[in-house]
Short mmCIF file of N, CA and C in Angstrom, two decimals:
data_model
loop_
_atom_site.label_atom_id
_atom_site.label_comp_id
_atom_site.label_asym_id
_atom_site.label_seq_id
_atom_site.Cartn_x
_atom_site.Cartn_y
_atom_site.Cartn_z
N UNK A 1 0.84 -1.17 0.00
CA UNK A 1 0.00 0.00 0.00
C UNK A 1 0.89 1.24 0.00
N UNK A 2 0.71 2.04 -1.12
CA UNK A 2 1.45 3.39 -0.81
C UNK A 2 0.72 4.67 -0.42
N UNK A 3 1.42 5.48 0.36
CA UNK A 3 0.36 6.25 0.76
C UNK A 3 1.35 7.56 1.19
N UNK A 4 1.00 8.93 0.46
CA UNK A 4 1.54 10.02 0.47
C UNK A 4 1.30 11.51 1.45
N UNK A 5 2.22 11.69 2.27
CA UNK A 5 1.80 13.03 3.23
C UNK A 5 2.75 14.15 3.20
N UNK A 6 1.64 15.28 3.26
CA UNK A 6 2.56 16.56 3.45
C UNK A 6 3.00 16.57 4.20
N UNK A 7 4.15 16.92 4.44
CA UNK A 7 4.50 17.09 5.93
C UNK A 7 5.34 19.06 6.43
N UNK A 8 5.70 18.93 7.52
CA UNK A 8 5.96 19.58 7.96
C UNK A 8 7.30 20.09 8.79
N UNK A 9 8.72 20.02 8.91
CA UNK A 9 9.20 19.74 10.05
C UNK A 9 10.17 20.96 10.63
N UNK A 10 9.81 20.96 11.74
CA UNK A 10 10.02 22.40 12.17
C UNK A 10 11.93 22.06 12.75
N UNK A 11 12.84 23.13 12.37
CA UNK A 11 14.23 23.39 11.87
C UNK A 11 14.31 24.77 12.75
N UNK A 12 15.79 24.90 12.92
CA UNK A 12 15.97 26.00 13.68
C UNK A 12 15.66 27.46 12.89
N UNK A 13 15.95 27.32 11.74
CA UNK A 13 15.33 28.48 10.91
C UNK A 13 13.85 28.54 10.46
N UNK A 14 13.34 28.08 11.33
CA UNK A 14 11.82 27.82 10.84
C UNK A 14 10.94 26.23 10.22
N UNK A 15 10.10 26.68 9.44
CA UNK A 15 9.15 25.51 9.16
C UNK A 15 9.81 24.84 7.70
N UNK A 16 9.99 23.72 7.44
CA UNK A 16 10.35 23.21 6.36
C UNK A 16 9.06 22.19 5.53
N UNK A 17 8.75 22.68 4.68
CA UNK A 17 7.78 21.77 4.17
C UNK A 17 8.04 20.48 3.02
N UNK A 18 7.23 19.40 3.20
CA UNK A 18 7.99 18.33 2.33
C UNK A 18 7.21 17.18 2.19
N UNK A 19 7.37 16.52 1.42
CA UNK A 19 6.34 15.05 1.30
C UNK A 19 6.72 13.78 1.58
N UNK A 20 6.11 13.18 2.39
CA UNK A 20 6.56 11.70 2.46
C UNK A 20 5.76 10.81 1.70
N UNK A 21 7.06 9.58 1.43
CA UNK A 21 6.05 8.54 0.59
C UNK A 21 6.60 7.52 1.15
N UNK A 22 5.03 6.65 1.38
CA UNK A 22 5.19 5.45 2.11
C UNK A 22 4.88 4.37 1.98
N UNK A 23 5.35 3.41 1.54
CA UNK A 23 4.75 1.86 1.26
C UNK A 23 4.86 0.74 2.19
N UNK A 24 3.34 0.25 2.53
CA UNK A 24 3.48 -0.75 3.77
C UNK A 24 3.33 -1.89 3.17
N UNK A 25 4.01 -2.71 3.23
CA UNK A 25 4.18 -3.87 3.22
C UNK A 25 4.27 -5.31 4.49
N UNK A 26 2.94 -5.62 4.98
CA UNK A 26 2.76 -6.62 6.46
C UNK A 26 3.18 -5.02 7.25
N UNK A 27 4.79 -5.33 7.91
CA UNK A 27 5.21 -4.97 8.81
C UNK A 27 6.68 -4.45 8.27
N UNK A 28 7.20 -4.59 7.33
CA UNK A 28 7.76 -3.43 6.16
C UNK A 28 7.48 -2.41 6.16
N UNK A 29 8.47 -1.26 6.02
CA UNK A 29 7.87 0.33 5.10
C UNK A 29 9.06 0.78 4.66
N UNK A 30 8.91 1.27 3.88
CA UNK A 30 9.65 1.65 2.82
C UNK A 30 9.18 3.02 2.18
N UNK A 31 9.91 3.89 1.15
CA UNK A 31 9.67 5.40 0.78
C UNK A 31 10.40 6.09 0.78
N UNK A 32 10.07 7.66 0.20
CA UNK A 32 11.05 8.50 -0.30
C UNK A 32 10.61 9.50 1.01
N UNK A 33 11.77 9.91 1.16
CA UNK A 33 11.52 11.90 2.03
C UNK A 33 12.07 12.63 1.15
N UNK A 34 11.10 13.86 0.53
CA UNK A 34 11.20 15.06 0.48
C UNK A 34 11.36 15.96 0.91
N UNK A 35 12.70 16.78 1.33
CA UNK A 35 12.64 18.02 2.12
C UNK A 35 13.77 18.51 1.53
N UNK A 36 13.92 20.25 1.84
CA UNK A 36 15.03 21.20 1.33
C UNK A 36 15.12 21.28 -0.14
N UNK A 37 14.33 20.53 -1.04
CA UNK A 37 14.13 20.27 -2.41
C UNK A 37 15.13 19.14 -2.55
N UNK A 38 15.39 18.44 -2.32
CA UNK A 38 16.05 17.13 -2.30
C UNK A 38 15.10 15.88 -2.24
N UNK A 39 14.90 14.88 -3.03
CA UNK A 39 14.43 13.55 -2.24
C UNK A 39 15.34 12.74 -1.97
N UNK A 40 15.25 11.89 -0.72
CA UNK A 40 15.85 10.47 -0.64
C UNK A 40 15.11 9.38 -0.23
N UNK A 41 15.60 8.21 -0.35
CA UNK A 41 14.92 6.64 -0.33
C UNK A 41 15.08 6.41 1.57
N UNK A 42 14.29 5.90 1.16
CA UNK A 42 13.96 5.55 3.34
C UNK A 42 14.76 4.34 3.16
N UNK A 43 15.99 4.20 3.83
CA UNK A 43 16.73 2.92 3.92
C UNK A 43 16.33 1.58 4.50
N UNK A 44 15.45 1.52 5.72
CA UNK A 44 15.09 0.73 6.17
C UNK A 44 13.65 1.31 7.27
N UNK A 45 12.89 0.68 7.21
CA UNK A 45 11.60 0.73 7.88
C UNK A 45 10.97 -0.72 8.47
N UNK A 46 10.10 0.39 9.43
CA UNK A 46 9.10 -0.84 9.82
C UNK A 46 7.80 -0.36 10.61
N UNK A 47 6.62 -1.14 10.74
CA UNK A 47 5.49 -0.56 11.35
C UNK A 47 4.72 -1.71 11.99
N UNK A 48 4.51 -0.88 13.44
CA UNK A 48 3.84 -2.04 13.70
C UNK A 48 2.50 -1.84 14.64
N UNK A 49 1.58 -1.85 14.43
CA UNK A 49 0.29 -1.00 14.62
C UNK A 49 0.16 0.45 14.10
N UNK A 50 0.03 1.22 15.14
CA UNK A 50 0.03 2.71 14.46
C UNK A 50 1.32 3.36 14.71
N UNK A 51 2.73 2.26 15.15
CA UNK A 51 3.96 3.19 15.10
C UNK A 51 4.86 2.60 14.07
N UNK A 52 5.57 3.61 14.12
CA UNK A 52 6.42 3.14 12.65
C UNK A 52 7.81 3.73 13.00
N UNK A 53 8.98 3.59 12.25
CA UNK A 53 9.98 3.81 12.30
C UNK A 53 10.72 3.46 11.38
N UNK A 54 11.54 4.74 10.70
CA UNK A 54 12.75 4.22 9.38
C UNK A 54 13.60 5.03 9.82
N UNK A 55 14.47 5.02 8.76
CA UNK A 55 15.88 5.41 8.58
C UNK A 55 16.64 5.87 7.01
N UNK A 56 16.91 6.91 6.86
CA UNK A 56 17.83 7.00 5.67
C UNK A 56 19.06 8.16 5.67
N UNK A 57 18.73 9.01 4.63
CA UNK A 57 20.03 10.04 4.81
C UNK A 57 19.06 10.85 4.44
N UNK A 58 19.51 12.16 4.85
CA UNK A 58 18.03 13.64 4.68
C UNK A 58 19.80 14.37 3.92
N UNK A 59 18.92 15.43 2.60
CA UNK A 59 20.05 15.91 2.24
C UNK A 59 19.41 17.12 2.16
N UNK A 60 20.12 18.33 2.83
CA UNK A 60 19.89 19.72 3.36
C UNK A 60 20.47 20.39 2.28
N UNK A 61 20.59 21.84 2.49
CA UNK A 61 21.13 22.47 1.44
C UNK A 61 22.13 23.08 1.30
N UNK A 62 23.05 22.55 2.53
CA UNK A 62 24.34 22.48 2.63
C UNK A 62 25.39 21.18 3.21
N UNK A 63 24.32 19.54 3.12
CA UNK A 63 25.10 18.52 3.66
C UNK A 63 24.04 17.57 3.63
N UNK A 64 24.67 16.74 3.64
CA UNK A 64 23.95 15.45 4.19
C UNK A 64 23.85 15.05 5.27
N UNK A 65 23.34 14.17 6.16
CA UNK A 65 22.99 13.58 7.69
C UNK A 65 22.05 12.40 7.70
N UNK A 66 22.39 11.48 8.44
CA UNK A 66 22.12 10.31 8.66
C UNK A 66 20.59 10.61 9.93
N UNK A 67 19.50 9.93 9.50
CA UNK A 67 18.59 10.54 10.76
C UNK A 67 17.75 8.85 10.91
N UNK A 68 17.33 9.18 12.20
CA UNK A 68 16.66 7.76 12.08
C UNK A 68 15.30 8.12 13.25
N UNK A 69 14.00 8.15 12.20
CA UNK A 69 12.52 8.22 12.43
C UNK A 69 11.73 7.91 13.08
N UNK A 70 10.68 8.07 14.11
CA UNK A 70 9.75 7.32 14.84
C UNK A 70 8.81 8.06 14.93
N UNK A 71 7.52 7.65 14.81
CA UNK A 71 6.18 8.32 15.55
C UNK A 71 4.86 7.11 15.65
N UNK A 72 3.76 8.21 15.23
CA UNK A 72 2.80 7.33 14.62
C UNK A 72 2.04 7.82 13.30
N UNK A 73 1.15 7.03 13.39
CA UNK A 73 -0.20 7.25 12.16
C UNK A 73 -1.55 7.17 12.44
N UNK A 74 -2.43 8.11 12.57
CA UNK A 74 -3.93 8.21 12.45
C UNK A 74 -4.12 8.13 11.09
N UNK A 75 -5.46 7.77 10.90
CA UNK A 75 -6.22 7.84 9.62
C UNK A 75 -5.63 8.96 8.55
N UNK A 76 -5.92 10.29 9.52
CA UNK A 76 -5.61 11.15 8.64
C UNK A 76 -3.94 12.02 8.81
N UNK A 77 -3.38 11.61 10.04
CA UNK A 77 -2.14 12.40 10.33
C UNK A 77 -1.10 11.33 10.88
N UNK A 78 0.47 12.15 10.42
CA UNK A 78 1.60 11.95 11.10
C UNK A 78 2.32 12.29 11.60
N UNK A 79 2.75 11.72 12.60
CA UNK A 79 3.59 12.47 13.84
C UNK A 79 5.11 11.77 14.08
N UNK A 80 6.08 12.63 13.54
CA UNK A 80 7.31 12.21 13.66
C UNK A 80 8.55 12.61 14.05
N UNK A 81 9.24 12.05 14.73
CA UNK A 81 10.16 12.95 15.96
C UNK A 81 11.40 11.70 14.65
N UNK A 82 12.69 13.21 14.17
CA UNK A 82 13.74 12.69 13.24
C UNK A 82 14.87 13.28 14.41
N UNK A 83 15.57 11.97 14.53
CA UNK A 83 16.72 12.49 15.61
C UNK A 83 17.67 12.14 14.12
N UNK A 84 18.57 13.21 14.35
CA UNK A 84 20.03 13.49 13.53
C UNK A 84 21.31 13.45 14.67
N UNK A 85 22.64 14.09 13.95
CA UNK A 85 23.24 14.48 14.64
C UNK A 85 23.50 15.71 15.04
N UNK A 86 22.49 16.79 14.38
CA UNK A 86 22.25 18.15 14.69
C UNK A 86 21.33 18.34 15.64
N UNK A 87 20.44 16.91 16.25
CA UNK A 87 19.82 17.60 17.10
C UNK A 87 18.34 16.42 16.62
N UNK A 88 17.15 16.86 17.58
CA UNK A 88 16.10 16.09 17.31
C UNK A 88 14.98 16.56 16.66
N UNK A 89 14.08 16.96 15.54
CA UNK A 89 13.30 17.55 14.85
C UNK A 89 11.81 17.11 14.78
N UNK A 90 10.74 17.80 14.90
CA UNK A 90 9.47 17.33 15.31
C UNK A 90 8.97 17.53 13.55
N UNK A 91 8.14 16.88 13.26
CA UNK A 91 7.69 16.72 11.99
C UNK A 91 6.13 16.59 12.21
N UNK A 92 4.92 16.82 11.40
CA UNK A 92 3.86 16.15 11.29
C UNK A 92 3.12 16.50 10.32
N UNK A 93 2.18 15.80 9.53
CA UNK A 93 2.08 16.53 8.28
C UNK A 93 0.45 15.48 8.09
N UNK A 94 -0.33 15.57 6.62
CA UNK A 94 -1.79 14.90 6.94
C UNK A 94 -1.97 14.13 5.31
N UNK A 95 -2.71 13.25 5.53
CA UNK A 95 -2.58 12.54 3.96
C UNK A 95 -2.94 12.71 2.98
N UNK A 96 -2.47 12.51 1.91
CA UNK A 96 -3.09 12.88 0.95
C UNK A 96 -3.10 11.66 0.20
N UNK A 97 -4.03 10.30 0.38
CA UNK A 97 -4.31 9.31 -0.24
C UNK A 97 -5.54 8.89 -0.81
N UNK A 98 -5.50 9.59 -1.87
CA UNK A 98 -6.81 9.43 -2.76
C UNK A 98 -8.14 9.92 -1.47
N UNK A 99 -8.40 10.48 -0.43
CA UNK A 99 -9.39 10.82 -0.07
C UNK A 99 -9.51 9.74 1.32
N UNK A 100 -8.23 8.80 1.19
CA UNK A 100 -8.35 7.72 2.00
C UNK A 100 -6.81 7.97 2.77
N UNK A 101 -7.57 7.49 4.53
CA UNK A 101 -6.15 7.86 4.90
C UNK A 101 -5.63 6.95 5.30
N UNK A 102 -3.99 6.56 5.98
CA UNK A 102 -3.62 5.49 6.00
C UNK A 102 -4.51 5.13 7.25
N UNK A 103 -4.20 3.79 7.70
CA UNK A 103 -4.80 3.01 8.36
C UNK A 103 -4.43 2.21 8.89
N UNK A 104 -3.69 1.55 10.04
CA UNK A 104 -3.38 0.29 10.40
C UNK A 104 -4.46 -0.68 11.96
N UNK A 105 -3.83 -1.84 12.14
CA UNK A 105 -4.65 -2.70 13.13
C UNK A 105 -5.73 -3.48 11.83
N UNK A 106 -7.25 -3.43 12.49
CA UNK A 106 -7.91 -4.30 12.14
C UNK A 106 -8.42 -3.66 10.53
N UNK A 107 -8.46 -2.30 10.31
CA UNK A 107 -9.03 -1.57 9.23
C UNK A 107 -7.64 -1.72 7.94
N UNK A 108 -6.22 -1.71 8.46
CA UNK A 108 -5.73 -1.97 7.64
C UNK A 108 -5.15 -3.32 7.21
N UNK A 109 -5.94 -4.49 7.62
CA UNK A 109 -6.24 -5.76 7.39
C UNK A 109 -6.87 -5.75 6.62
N UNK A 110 -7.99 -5.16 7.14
CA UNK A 110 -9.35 -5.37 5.84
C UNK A 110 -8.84 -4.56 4.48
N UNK A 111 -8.37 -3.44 3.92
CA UNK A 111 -7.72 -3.14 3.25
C UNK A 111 -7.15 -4.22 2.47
N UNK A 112 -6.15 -4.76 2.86
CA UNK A 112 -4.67 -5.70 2.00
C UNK A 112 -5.81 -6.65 1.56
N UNK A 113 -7.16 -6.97 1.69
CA UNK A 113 -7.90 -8.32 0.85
C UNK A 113 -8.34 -8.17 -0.39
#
């Protein structure tokens, strides 16, 4: 299932806006982050009810950095705390999946049939 959100993540110079893309697979996730006008590939993920957690490289607009992800997922929102080595960054942003938002537990069972 892929499923796409604006997001949000607030930076010492202010608000940074950006899109995540996310594909669940069981207890897999996988996806790109968008931010600073850069995308990169989510290196490794995973989810397991409504929390989730990945990992990749975020590329800024003066470097790269290694960050590694956690929050959760409501229907319609996400909430994600990106610890780096600059520090820890609050993120949250709302879906934009065809009108449908993500979903996990018993609703995103019924879904995968």
């Amino acid at each position: 299932m892929e499923r796409r959100y604006d997001i949000e993540m607030s930076v010492p110079l202010g608000v940074r806006r950006g899109e995540l893309l996310l594909n669940v697979v069981g207890e897999l996730l996988s996806g790109s982050l968008t931010l600073f006008s850069h995308t990169t590939a989510i290196d490794s993920g995973s989810c397991h009810g409504k929390k989730i957690a990945f990992s990749g490289l975020m590329q800024t607009l003066g470097y790269t950095m290694r960050y590694n992800a956690h929050g959760s997922m409501t229907k319609k929102h996400i909430e994600l705390v990106f610890d780096t080595e600059k520090g820890s960054f609050e993120a949250s942003g709302r879906s934009l999946a065809d009108g449908k938002c993500i979903s996990f537990g018993k609703e995103f069972a019924d879904e995968r049939k």
